[in-house]
Amino acid sequence: MSETLSADSPTHLRVIEALYSGHHGWLYETLKKKLGNAMDAADLTQDTFTRVLVSKVTHIEQPRAYLSCVAKGILINWYQRKALERAYLDALTHLPVQEVPSPELRFVVLETLHQIDAMLDALPPLVKRAFLLSQIGGLKYDDIAEQLGVSLITVKRYMKQAFMQCLLLVE
């Protein structure tokens, strides 16, 4: 797998097919051991190979190291999603029975939370912190500036950046 190929060529697809057939079982077993769950391991293995396929990588020197790296990123995202889901479901247990949303609404809320989480992770750390202090903490911009040790105009710039990111999410 050391030749350089066009990402959409039949040869590229054969390289990916060889990668899949040669390393699928190994990756699946590795993930199954790590997760202790065959279904999740199968899903994450497929996600890994899907990511490799769409990445248009044309040169892979060390297939297992490459697959491990891709799978690790997918696994981190998966753990973050699971933690967010657990937190949401835990919060639901504290609601009166009549206020618990339907399974359909829970699904929509979880998907929205995942999108918001991804949007927040795309922000620089201080922008994210300023946004959360404002929106979750209810702090005024002056208080945020003081807490972050930046000027008021910087907080306004941070908030503009965060709100622009929110607008992109809505569109």
Short mmCIF file of C-alpha atoms in Angstrom, two decimals:
data_model
loop_
_atom_site.label_atom_id
_atom_site.label_comp_id
_atom_site.label_asym_id
_atom_site.label_seq_id
_atom_site.Cartn_x
_atom_site.Cartn_y
_atom_site.Cartn_z
CA MET A 1 0.00 0.00 0.00
CA SER A 2 2.84 2.34 -0.63
CA GLU A 3 1.98 3.69 -4.10
CA THR A 4 0.28 7.03 -4.48
CA LEU A 5 -3.16 6.79 -6.09
CA SER A 6 -6.00 8.97 -7.22
CA ALA A 7 -8.59 8.92 -4.42
CA ASP A 8 -11.44 8.03 -6.77
CA SER A 9 -9.61 5.51 -8.94
CA PRO A 10 -10.48 1.81 -9.08
CA THR A 11 -6.99 1.13 -7.75
CA HIS A 12 -7.72 3.30 -4.70
CA LEU A 13 -10.87 1.33 -4.05
CA ARG A 14 -8.89 -1.92 -4.29
CA VAL A 15 -6.41 -0.55 -1.73
CA ILE A 16 -9.28 0.31 0.64
CA GLU A 17 -10.82 -3.11 0.02
CA ALA A 18 -7.49 -4.76 0.86
CA LEU A 19 -7.20 -2.61 3.99
CA TYR A 20 -10.72 -3.63 5.02
CA SER A 21 -10.30 -7.34 4.34
CA GLY A 22 -6.84 -7.44 5.89
CA HIS A 23 -7.54 -5.47 9.06
CA HIS A 24 -11.29 -5.43 9.76
CA GLY A 25 -11.18 -8.46 12.06
CA TRP A 26 -8.21 -7.11 13.99
CA LEU A 27 -9.83 -3.68 14.50
CA TYR A 28 -13.16 -5.21 15.48
CA GLU A 29 -11.51 -7.47 18.09
CA THR A 30 -9.46 -4.55 19.44
CA LEU A 31 -12.55 -2.38 19.86
CA LYS A 32 -14.61 -5.25 21.28
CA LYS A 33 -11.96 -5.82 23.95
CA LYS A 34 -11.84 -2.12 24.77
CA LEU A 35 -15.64 -1.63 24.85
CA GLY A 36 -16.75 -5.04 26.11
CA ASN A 37 -19.64 -4.87 23.64
CA ALA A 38 -19.74 -6.58 20.25
CA MET A 39 -22.48 -4.36 18.75
CA ASP A 40 -20.77 -1.09 19.60
CA ALA A 41 -17.44 -2.50 18.40
CA ALA A 42 -19.01 -3.48 15.08
CA ASP A 43 -20.55 -0.01 14.66
CA LEU A 44 -17.31 1.79 15.48
CA THR A 45 -15.31 -0.51 13.21
CA GLN A 46 -17.64 0.32 10.32
CA ASP A 47 -17.46 4.03 11.19
CA THR A 48 -13.67 3.81 11.09
CA PHE A 49 -13.59 2.24 7.64
CA THR A 50 -16.22 4.67 6.39
CA ARG A 51 -14.07 7.57 7.58
CA VAL A 52 -11.04 6.05 5.83
CA LEU A 53 -13.02 5.59 2.62
CA VAL A 54 -14.27 9.19 2.49
CA SER A 55 -10.94 10.66 3.63
CA LYS A 56 -9.45 9.96 0.20
CA VAL A 57 -6.19 8.83 1.77
CA THR A 58 -4.06 7.45 -1.01
CA HIS A 59 -0.98 6.28 0.84
CA ILE A 60 -0.90 4.19 4.03
CA GLU A 61 2.50 3.06 5.27
CA GLN A 62 1.35 1.42 8.51
CA PRO A 63 -2.28 0.30 8.17
CA ARG A 64 -2.85 -0.76 11.78
CA ALA A 65 -1.33 2.40 13.23
CA TYR A 66 -3.43 4.49 10.83
CA LEU A 67 -6.63 2.57 11.64
CA SER A 68 -5.88 2.85 15.36
CA CYS A 69 -5.52 6.62 15.06
CA VAL A 70 -8.77 7.01 13.10
CA ALA A 71 -10.63 4.65 15.45
CA LYS A 72 -9.31 6.54 18.50
CA GLY A 73 -10.82 9.79 17.24
CA ILE A 74 -14.13 8.07 16.56
CA LEU A 75 -14.02 6.40 19.97
CA ILE A 76 -13.41 9.73 21.74
CA ASN A 77 -16.42 11.24 19.95
CA TRP A 78 -18.47 8.16 20.86
CA TYR A 79 -17.53 8.45 24.56
CA GLN A 80 -18.44 12.16 24.52
CA ARG A 81 -21.82 11.39 22.95
CA LYS A 82 -22.49 8.67 25.53
CA ALA A 83 -21.55 10.99 28.42
CA LEU A 84 -23.87 13.69 27.07
CA GLU A 85 -26.68 11.16 26.67
CA ARG A 86 -26.18 9.85 30.21
CA ALA A 87 -26.25 13.38 31.63
CA TYR A 88 -29.46 14.18 29.75
CA LEU A 89 -31.16 10.92 30.74
CA ASP A 90 -30.05 11.46 34.34
CA ALA A 91 -31.60 14.94 34.29
CA LEU A 92 -34.85 13.41 33.03
CA THR A 93 -35.03 11.13 36.08
CA HIS A 94 -35.46 14.23 38.26
CA LEU A 95 -38.52 15.42 36.35
CA PRO A 96 -42.06 14.67 37.46
CA VAL A 97 -43.49 11.80 35.37
CA GLN A 98 -45.96 14.06 33.55
CA GLU A 99 -43.10 16.30 32.33
CA VAL A 100 -40.88 13.53 30.92
CA PRO A 101 -40.69 13.98 27.14
CA SER A 102 -41.74 11.27 24.71
CA PRO A 103 -39.04 9.00 23.23
CA GLU A 104 -39.32 10.89 19.94
CA LEU A 105 -38.78 14.26 21.62
CA ARG A 106 -35.89 12.84 23.66
CA PHE A 107 -34.24 11.73 20.41
CA VAL A 108 -34.65 15.21 18.88
CA VAL A 109 -33.30 16.88 22.03
CA LEU A 110 -30.29 14.53 22.13
CA GLU A 111 -29.48 15.19 18.48
CA THR A 112 -29.73 18.93 19.11
CA LEU A 113 -27.48 18.62 22.18
CA HIS A 114 -24.91 16.73 20.10
CA GLN A 115 -24.96 19.48 17.47
CA ILE A 116 -24.58 22.20 20.09
CA ASP A 117 -21.75 20.27 21.76
CA ALA A 118 -19.94 19.93 18.42
CA MET A 119 -20.46 23.64 17.73
CA LEU A 120 -19.06 24.58 21.14
CA ASP A 121 -16.06 22.29 20.66
CA ALA A 122 -15.28 24.11 17.41
CA LEU A 123 -14.91 27.42 19.29
CA PRO A 124 -11.61 28.61 20.75
CA PRO A 125 -11.50 27.90 24.51
CA LEU A 126 -11.95 31.52 25.71
CA VAL A 127 -14.80 32.13 23.26
CA LYS A 128 -16.50 28.94 24.46
CA ARG A 129 -16.00 29.91 28.10
CA ALA A 130 -17.36 33.43 27.56
CA PHE A 131 -20.39 32.04 25.74
CA LEU A 132 -21.13 29.50 28.47
CA LEU A 133 -20.66 32.08 31.23
CA SER A 134 -23.19 34.28 29.47
CA GLN A 135 -25.73 31.71 28.37
CA ILE A 136 -25.53 29.15 31.17
CA GLY A 137 -24.10 31.24 34.01
CA GLY A 138 -26.21 34.30 33.23
CA LEU A 139 -23.24 36.64 33.71
CA LYS A 140 -23.20 40.12 32.20
CA TYR A 141 -20.47 40.96 29.72
CA ASP A 142 -18.66 43.17 32.27
CA ASP A 143 -18.54 40.28 34.75
CA ILE A 144 -17.31 37.90 32.04
CA ALA A 145 -14.55 40.36 31.09
CA GLU A 146 -13.45 40.56 34.71
CA GLN A 147 -13.54 36.79 35.21
CA LEU A 148 -11.61 36.08 31.99
CA GLY A 149 -9.20 38.97 32.47
CA VAL A 150 -10.00 40.54 29.10
CA SER A 151 -11.56 43.80 27.96
CA LEU A 152 -15.28 44.35 27.45
CA ILE A 153 -14.75 44.76 23.70
CA THR A 154 -12.98 41.38 23.63
CA VAL A 155 -15.95 39.73 25.36
CA LYS A 156 -18.27 41.33 22.80
CA ARG A 157 -16.06 39.99 20.01
CA TYR A 158 -16.09 36.53 21.61
CA MET A 159 -19.86 36.58 21.90
CA LYS A 160 -20.27 37.69 18.31
CA GLN A 161 -18.05 34.81 17.21
CA ALA A 162 -20.07 32.32 19.28
CA PHE A 163 -23.41 33.63 18.04
CA MET A 164 -22.18 33.45 14.44
CA GLN A 165 -21.31 29.81 15.06
CA CYS A 166 -24.82 29.26 16.46
CA LEU A 167 -26.35 30.81 13.36
CA LEU A 168 -24.35 28.44 11.16
CA LEU A 169 -25.79 25.56 13.17
CA VAL A 170 -29.35 26.76 12.60
CA GLU A 171 -28.93 27.17 8.85
#
